[in-house]
Coordinates of C-alpha atoms in Angstrom, one line a residue:
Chain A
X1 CA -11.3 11.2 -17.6
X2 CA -7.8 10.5 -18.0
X3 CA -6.0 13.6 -16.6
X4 CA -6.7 15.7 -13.2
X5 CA -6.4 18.7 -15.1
X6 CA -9.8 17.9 -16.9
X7 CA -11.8 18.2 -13.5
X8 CA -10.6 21.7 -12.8
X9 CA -11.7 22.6 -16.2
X10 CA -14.9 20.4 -15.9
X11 CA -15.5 22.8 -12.8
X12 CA -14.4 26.4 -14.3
X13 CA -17.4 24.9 -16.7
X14 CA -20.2 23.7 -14.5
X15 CA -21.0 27.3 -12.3
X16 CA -19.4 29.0 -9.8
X17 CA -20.3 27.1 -6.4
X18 CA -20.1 29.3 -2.5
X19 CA -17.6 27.9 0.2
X20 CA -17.6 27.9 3.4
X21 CA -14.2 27.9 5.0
X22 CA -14.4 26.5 8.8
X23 CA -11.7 29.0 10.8
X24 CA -10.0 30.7 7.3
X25 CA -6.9 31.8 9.0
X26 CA -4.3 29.3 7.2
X27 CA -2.3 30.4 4.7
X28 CA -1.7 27.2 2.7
X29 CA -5.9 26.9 2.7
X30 CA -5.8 30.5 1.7
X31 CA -3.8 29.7 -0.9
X32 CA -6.1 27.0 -2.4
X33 CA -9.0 28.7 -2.0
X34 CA -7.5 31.9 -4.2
X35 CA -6.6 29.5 -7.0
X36 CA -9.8 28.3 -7.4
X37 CA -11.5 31.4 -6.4
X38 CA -9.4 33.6 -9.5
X39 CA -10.3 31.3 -11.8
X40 CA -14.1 31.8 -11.1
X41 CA -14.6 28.1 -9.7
X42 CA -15.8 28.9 -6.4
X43 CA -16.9 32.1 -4.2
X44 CA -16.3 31.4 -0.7
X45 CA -17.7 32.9 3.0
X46 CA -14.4 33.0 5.0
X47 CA -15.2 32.0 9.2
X48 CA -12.8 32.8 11.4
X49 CA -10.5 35.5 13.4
X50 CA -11.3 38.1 10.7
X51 CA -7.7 39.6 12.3
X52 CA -5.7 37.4 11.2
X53 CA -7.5 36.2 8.1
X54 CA -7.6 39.6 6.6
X55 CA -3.2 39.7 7.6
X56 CA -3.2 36.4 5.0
X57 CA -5.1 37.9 2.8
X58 CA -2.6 40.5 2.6
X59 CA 0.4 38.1 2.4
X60 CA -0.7 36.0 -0.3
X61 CA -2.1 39.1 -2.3
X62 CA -5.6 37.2 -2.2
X63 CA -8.1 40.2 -3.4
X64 CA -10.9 38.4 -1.4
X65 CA -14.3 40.5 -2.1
X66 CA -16.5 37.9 -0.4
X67 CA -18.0 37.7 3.5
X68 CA -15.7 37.0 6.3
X69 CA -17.3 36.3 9.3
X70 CA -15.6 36.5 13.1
X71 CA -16.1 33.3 14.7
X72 CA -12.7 31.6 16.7
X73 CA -14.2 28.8 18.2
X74 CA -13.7 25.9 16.3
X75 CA -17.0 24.0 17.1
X76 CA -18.9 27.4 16.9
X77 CA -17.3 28.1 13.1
X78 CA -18.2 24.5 12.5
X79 CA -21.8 24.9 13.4
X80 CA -21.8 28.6 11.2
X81 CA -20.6 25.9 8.2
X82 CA -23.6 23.8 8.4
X83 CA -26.4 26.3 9.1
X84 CA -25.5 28.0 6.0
X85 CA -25.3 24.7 4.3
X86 CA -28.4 23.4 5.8
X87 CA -29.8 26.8 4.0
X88 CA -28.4 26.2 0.6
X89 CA -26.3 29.8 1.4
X90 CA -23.2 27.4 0.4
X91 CA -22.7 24.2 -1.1
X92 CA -19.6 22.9 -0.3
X93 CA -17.6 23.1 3.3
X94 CA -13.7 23.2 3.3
X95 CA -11.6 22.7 6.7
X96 CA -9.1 25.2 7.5
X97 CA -7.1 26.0 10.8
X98 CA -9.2 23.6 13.1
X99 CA -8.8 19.7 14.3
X100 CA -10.3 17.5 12.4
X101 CA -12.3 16.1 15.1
X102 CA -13.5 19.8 16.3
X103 CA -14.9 20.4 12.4
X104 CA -16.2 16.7 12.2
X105 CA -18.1 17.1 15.3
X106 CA -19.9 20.3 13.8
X107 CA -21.3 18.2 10.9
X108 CA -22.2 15.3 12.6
X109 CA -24.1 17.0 15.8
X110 CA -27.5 18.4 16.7
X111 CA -30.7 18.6 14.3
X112 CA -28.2 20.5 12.3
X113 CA -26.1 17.3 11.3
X114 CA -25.5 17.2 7.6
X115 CA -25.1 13.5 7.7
X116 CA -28.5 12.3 7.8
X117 CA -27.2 9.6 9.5
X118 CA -25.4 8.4 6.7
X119 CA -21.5 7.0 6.6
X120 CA -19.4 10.0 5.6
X121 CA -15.5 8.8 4.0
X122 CA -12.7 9.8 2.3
X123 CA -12.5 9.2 -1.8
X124 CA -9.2 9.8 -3.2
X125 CA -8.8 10.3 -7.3
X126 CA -5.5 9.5 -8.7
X127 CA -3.6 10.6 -12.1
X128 CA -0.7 7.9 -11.6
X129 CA 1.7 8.1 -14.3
X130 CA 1.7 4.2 -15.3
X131 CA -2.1 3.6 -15.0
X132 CA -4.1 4.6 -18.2
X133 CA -6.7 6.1 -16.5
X134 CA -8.0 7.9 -13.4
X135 CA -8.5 6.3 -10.5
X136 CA -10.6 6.2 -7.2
X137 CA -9.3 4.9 -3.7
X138 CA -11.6 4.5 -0.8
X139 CA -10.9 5.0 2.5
X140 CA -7.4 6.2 2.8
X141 CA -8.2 9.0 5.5
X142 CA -11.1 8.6 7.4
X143 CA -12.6 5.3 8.8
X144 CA -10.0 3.0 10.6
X145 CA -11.7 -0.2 10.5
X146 CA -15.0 0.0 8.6
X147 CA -17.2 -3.1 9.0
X148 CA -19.1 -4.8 6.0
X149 CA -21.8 -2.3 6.1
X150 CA -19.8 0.7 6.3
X151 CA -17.6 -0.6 3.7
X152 CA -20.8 -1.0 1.5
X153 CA -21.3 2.4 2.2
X154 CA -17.8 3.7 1.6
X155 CA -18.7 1.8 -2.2
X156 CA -21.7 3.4 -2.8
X157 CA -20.3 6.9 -1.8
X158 CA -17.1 6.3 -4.0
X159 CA -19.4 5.8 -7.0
X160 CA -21.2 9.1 -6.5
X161 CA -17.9 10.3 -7.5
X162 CA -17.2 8.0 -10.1
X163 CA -20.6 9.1 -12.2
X164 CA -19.2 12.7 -11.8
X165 CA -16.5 11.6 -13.2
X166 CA -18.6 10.1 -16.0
X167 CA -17.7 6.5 -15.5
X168 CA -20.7 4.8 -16.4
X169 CA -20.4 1.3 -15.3
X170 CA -17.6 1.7 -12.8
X171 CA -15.4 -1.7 -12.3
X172 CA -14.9 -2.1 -8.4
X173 CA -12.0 -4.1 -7.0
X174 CA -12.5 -5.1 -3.2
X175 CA -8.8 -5.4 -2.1
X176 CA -6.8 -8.1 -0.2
X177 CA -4.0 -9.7 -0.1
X178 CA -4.7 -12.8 -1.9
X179 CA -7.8 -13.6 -4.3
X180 CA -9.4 -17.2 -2.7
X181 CA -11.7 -16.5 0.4
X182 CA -9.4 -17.4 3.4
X183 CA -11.1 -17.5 6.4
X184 CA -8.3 -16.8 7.7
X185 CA -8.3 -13.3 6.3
X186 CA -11.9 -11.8 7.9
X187 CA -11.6 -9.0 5.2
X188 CA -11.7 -11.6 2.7
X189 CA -15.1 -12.9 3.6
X190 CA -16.5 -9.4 3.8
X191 CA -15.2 -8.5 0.0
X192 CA -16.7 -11.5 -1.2
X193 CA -20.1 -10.6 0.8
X194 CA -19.7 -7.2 -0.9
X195 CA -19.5 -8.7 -4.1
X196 CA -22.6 -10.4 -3.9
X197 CA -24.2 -7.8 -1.9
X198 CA -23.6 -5.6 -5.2
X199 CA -25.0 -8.0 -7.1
X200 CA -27.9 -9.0 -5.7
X201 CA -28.6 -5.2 -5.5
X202 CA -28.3 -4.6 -8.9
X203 CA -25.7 -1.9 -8.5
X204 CA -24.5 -0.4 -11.6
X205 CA -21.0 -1.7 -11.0
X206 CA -18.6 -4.0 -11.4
X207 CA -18.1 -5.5 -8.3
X208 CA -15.5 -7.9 -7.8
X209 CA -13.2 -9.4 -4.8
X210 CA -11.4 -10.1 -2.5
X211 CA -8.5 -9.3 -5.4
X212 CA -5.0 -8.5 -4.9
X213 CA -3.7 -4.9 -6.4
X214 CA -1.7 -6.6 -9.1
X215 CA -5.3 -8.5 -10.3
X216 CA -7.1 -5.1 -9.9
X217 CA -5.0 -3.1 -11.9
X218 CA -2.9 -5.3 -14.6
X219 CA -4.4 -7.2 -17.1
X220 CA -1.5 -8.8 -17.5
X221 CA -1.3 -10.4 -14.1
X222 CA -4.6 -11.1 -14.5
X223 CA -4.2 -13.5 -17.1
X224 CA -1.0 -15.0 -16.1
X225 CA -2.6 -16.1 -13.1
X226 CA -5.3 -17.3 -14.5
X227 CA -8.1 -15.1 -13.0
X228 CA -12.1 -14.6 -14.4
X229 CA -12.9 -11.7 -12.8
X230 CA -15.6 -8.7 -14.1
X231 CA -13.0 -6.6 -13.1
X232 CA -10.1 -8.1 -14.5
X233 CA -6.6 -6.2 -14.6
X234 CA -8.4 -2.2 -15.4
X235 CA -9.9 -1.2 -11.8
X236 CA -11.9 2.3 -12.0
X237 CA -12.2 1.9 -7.7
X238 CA -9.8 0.7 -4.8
X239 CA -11.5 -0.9 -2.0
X240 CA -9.2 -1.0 0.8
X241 CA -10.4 -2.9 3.7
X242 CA -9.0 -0.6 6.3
X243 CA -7.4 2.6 7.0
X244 CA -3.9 1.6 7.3
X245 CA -3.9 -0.3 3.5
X246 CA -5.3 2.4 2.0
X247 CA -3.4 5.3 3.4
X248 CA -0.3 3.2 3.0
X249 CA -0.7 2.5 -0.9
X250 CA -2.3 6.3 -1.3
X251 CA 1.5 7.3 -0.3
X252 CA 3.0 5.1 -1.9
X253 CA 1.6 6.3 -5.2
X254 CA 2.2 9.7 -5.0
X255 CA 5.1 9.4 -3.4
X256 CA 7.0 6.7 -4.9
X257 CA 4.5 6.3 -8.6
X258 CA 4.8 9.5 -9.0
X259 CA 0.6 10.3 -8.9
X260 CA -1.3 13.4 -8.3
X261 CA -4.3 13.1 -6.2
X262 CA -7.2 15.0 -5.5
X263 CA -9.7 14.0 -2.8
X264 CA -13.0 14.7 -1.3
X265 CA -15.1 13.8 1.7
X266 CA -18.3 12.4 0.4
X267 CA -22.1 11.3 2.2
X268 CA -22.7 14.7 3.5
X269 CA -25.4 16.9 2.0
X270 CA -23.0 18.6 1.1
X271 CA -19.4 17.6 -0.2
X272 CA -16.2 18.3 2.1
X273 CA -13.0 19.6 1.6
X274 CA -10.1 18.6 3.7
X275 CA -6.5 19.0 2.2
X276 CA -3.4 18.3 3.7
X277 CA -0.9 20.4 4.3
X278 CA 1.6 18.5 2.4
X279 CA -0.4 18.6 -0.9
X280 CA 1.1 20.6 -3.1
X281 CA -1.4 23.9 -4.5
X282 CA -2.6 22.0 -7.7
X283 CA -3.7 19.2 -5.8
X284 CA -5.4 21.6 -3.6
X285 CA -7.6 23.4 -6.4
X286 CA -8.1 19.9 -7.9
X287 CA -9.8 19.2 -4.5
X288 CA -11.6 21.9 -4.6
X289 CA -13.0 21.0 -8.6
X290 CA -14.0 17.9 -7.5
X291 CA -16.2 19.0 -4.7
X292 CA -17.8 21.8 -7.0
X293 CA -18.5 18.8 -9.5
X294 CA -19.8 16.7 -6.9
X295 CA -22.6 19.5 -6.2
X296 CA -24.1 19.1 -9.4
X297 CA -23.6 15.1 -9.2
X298 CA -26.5 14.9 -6.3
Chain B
X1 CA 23.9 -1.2 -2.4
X2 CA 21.5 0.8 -4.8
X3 CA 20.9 -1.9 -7.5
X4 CA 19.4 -5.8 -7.2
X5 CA 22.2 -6.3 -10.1
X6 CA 24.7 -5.9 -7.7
X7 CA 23.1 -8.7 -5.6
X8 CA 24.3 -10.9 -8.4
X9 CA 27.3 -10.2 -8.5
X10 CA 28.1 -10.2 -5.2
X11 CA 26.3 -13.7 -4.6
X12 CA 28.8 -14.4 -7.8
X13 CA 31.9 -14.0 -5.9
X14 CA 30.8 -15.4 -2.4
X15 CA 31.1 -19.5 -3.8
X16 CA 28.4 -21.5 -5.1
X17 CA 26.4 -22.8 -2.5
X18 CA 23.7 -26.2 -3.2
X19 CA 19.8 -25.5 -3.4
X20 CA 17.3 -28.1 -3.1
X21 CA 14.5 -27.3 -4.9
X22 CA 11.0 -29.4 -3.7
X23 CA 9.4 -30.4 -6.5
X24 CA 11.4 -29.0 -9.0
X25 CA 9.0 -30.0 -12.2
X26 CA 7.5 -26.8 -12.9
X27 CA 8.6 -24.8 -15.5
X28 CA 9.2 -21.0 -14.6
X29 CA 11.3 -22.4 -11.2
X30 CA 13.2 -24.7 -13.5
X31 CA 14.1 -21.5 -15.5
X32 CA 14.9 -19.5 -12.6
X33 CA 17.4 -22.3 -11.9
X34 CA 19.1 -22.3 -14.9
X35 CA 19.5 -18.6 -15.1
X36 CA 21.5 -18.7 -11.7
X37 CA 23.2 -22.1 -12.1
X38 CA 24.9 -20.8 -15.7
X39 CA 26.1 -18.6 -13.8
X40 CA 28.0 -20.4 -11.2
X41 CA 25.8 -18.9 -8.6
X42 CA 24.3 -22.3 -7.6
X43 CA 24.7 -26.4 -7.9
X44 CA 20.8 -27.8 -7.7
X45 CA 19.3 -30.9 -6.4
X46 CA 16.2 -31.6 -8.0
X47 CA 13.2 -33.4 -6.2
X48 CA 10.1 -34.5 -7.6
X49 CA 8.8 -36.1 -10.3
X50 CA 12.2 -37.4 -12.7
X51 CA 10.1 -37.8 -16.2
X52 CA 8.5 -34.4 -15.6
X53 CA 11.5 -32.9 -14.8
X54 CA 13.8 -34.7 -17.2
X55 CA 11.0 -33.8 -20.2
X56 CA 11.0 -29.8 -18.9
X57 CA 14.9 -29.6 -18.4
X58 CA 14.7 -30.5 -22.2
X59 CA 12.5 -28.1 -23.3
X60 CA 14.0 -24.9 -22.3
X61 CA 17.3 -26.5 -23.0
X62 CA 19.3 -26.9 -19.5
X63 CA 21.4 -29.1 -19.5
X64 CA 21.7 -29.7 -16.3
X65 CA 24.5 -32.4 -14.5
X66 CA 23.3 -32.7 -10.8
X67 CA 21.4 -35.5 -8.9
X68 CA 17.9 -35.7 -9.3
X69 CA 15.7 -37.5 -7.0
X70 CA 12.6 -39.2 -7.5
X71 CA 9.7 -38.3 -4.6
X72 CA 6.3 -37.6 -6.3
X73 CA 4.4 -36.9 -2.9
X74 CA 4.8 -33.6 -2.0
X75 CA 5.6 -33.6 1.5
X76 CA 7.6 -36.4 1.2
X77 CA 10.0 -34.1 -1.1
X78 CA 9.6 -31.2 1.4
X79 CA 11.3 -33.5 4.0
X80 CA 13.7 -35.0 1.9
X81 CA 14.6 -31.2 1.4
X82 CA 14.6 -31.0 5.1
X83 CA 16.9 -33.8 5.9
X84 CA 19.4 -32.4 3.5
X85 CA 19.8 -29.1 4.8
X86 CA 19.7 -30.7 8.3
X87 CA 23.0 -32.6 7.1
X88 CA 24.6 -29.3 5.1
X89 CA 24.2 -31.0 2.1
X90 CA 22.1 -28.3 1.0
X91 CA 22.8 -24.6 2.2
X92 CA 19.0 -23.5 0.5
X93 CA 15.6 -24.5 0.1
X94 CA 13.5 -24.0 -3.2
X95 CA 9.8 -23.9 -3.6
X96 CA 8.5 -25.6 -6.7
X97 CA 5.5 -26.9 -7.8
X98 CA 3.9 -27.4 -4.5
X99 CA 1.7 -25.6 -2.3
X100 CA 2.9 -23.3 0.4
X101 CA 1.4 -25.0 3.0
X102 CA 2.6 -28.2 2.0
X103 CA 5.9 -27.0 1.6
X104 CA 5.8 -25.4 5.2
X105 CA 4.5 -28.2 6.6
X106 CA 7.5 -30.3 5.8
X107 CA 9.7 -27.2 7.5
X108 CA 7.7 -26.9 10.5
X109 CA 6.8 -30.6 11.4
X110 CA 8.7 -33.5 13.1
X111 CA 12.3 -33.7 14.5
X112 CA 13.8 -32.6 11.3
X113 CA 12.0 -29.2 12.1
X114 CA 14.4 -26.5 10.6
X115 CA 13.0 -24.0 11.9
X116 CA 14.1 -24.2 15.3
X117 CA 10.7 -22.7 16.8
X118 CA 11.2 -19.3 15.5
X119 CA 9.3 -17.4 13.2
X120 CA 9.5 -17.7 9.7
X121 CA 9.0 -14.3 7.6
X122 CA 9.3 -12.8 4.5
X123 CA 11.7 -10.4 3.5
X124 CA 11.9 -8.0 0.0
X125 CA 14.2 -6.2 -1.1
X126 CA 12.9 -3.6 -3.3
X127 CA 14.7 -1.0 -5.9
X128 CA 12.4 1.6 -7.0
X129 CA 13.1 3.8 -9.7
X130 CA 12.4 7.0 -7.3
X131 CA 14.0 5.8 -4.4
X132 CA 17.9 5.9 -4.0
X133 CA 18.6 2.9 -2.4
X134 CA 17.5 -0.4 -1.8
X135 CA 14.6 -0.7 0.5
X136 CA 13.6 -3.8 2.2
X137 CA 9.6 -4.4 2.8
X138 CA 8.8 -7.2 5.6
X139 CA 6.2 -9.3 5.5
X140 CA 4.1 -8.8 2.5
X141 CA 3.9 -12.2 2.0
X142 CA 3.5 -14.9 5.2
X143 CA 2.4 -13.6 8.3
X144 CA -1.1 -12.7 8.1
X145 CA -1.7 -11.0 11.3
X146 CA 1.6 -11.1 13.8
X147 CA 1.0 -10.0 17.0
X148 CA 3.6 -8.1 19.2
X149 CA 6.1 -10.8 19.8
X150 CA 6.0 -11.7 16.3
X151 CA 6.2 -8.4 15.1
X152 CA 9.8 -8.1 16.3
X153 CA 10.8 -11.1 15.3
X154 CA 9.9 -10.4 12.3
X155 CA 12.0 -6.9 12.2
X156 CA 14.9 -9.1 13.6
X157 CA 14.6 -11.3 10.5
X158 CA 15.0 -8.4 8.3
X159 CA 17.8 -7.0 10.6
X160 CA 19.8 -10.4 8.9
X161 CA 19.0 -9.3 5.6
X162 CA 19.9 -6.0 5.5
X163 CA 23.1 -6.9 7.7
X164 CA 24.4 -9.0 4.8
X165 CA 23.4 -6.5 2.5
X166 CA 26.0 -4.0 3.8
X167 CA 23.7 -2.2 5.9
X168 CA 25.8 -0.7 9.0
X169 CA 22.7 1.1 11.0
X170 CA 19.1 0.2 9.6
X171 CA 17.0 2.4 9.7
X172 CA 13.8 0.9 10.4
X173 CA 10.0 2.5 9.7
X174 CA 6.8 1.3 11.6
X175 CA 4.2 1.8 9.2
X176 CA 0.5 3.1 10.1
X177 CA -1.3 5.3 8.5
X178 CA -0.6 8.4 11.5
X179 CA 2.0 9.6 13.4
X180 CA 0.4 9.7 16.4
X181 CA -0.1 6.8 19.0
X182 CA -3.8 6.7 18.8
X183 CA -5.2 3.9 20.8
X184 CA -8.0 3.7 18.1
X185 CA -5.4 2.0 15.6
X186 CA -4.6 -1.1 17.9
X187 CA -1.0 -2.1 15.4
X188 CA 0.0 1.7 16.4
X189 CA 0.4 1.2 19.9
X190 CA 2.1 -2.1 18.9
X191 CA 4.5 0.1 16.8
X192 CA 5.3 2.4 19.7
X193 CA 6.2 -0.3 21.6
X194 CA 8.5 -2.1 19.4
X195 CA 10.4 1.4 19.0
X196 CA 11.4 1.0 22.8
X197 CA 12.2 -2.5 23.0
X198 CA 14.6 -1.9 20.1
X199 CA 15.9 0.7 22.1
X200 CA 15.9 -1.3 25.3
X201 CA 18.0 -4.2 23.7
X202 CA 20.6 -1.8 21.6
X203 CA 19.3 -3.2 18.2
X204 CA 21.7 -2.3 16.4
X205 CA 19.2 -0.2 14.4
X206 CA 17.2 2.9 14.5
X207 CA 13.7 2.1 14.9
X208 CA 10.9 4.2 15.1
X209 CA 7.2 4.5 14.7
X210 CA 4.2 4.5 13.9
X211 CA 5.1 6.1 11.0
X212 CA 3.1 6.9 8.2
X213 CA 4.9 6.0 5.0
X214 CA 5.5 9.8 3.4
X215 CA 7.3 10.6 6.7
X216 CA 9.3 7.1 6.2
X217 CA 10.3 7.7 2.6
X218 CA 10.6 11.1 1.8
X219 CA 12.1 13.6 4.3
X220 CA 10.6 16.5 2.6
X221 CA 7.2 15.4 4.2
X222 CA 9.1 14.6 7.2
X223 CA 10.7 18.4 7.4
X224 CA 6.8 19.7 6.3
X225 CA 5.1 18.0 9.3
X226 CA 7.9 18.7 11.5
X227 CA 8.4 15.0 12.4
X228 CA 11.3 14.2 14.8
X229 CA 12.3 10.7 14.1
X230 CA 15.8 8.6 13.2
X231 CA 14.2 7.5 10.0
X232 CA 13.6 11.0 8.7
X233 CA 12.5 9.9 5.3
X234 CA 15.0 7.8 4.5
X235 CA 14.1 4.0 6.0
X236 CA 16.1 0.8 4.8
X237 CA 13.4 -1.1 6.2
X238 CA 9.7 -0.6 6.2
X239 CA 7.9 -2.8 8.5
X240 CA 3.8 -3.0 7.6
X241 CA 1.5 -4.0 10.7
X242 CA -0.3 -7.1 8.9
X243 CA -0.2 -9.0 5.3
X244 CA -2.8 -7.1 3.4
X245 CA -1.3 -3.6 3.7
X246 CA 1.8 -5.1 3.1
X247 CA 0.9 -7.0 0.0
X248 CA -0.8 -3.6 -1.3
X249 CA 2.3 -1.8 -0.8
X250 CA 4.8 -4.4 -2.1
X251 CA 2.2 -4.5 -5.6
X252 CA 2.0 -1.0 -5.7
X253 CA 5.7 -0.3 -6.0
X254 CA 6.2 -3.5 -8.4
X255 CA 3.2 -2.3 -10.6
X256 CA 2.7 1.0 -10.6
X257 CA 6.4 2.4 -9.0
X258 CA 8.1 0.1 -10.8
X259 CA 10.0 -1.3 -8.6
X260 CA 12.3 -4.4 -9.0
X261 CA 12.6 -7.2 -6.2
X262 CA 13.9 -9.8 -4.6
X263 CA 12.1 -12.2 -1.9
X264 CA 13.4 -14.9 0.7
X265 CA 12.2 -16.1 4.0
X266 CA 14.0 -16.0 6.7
X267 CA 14.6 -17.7 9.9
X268 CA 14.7 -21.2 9.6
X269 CA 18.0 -22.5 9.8
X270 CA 18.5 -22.2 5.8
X271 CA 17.0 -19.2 3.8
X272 CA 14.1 -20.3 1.5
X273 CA 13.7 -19.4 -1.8
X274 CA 9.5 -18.8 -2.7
X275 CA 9.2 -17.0 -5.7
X276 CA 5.9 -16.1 -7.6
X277 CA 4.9 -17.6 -10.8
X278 CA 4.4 -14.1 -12.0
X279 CA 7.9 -12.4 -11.3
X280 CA 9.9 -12.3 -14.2
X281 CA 13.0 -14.4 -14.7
X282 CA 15.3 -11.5 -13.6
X283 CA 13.5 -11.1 -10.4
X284 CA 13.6 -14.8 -9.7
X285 CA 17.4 -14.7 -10.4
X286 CA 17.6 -11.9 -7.6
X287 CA 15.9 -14.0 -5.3
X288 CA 17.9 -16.8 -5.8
X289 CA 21.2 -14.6 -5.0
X290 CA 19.7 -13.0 -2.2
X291 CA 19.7 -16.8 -0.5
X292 CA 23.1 -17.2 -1.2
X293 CA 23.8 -14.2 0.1
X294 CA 21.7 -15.4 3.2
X295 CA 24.1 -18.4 3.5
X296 CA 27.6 -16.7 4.3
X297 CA 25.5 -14.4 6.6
X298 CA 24.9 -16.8 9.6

């Protein structure tokens, strides 16, 4: 896919999915959820203070025929969330008015957890502008200082969403700063474990790094500095060794490049929805597309 | 200023100043030279290897009339480079064919240190095509991991550099990836920090963070989040907590903003001229003015 606007209609063409929407009563989630929900993508069960979220409903001239259920604690409306997942009632949860912590804490706790144990994280996909085709960035949002085995596990979830997105062998650019494996530079040792890891594993991937960004994503750099790499110069993924990096260069390209983003929370049995407030409404719904795609990806 | 052209021209009118350049037989620094000394912006001493020089100043036709001066062993050159900025003979240093650590080595080491004990960094000056100023980016290129103390030297360092760009009141923006000071990001306690010592010594600056970057660069996501800070969106200086996030965002903006720089290192006694095989001949020549720019700024 080359275009954002191809998930959405990807979604409109793969089934209407149901939402859960953990404490309903914010107007810009509101929003997003009657974009998508108009346009037949998803149905949704609104939790909440049915008060107030029937006063947004109102406001925003949302026609909402669905379930809204009274629940205002946050950890309680969390825990309603997963049940119904756990049940197959809905397949996707989306975060509304409550901390990310509070709604985190739901998924992950008790013989309800929905994580199986497993590393949940943030995958971003980009439309930028002066990059010929979509592309994924892992972690920008949710784990501050993975080690190697979480970052394997931040890979292997970031290609779930890459074969949604019908990218069959998926090239995989560990970043750094600088290509040769510095000890001086721990994150450097770990990408090139990674790489070998991936290999060794028989992923279906093109693993390569440590790489700088310009290596990852220009051909032309590539060359010019003289670098053999499987991944050489046309990146599908963005490793980003921590947190910081990645949130850093996610801003910087739709703030400064110009990208639209759209972003899910993957390694959950079922795929999560947490938008930012800033994001404008089309990168909401394209949020909310990729999560519906991602339920028919398991 | 708003445009690296105007760097030119102002390092144009400020008086030619002498460059050493330490091992000088390589052909894209040689090139760089020649842009800058056809146009009166520098006089060049050449160190390294005479043939090899002498057989490259043919081929891309400079005809160049200054001393050159015969040192084949690498950090034999870097010291002769030394000496001569020790004696004001030459007001810059160039990097040419020569590794960076070799080349540092000759700066760091001995007597002739020029470095005074202080902390050498790297600053860039970036102009982005959706940003409307010049923005400077420090260090996306030397210090791999600074720690506190460093960390402010290394603001102070850009402090210069944005002084002799015309700069009245900096604003300067910690970068992390949150606002908050969350003692699970270690570099955002540092940033908190920093903020107050600025304050404590009456930098003449405005400094603040953690910041994440949208609330540095744009002040619409500053005004959305409610963020109270002096920055506001609109930073002259963004400061990154460690290399690799700054080397992503530095590539980013070059390769996917954009974005046109500039690069020297500061804060050795002369400024240091390092540029990257892959920059273009334009972005070498702004390099090469931002160092003599550097020089009437002491």
């Amino acid at each position: 896919l080359k275009r954002l606007e191809e998930l959405k209609n990807k979604a409109k063409n793969s089934g209407k999915k149901m939402m859960a929407v953990i404490k309903a009563e914010d107007e810009s989630v509101l929003k997003a959820v009657k974009n998508t929900y108009e346009e037949g993508i998803v149905d949704a069960i609104l939790i909440g203070s049915t008060e107030k979220i029937k006063t947004l409903l109102e406001i925003i001239e949302f026609d909402f025929k669905g379930e809204i259920i009274e629940e205002s604690n946050p950890l309680k409306a969390s825990l309603i969330g997963v049940e119904f997942a756990k049940k197959n009632k809905v397949q996707i949860l989306m975060k509304g008015l409550i901390q990310t912590k509070d709604f985190l804490k739901g998924i992950f706790t008790g013989d309800k957890a929905l994580t199986g144990g497993r590393l949940l994280s943030h995958v971003a996909v980009l439309e930028i502008p002066t990059y010929e085709k979509l592309i994924l960035i892992t972690d920008a949002a949710m784990n501050i200082n993975p080690d190697l085995e979480q970052k394997y596990q931040i890979m292997k979830n970031a290609l779930q969403v890459a074969k949604i997105l019908g990218i069959e062998m998926p090239k995989v650019a560990l970043l750094s700063a600088v290509e040769n494996v510095n000890p001086a530079i721990p994150s450097n040792l770990d990408a090139a474990v990674i790489s070998k890891m991936a290999e060794r594993e028989k992923l279906k991937a093109l693993v390569d790094g440590p790489l700088a960004l310009d290596n990852a994503i220009s051909k032309e750099a590539c060359e010019h500095k003289g670098i053999v790499s499987p991944v050489r110069g046309d990146a599908d993924i963005l490793l980003v060794p921590e947190l910081i990096s990645g949130n850093i260069l996610y801003k910087s390209l739709v703030y400064l490049a110009k990208a639209k983003a759209a972003g899910v929370i993957v390694g959950a049995e079922v795929p999560i929805v947490l938008i930012s407030r800033a994001d404008s409404n089309e990168i909401k719904a394209y949020s909310i597309s990729l999560a519906v795609l991602m339920c028919d990806g398991k």
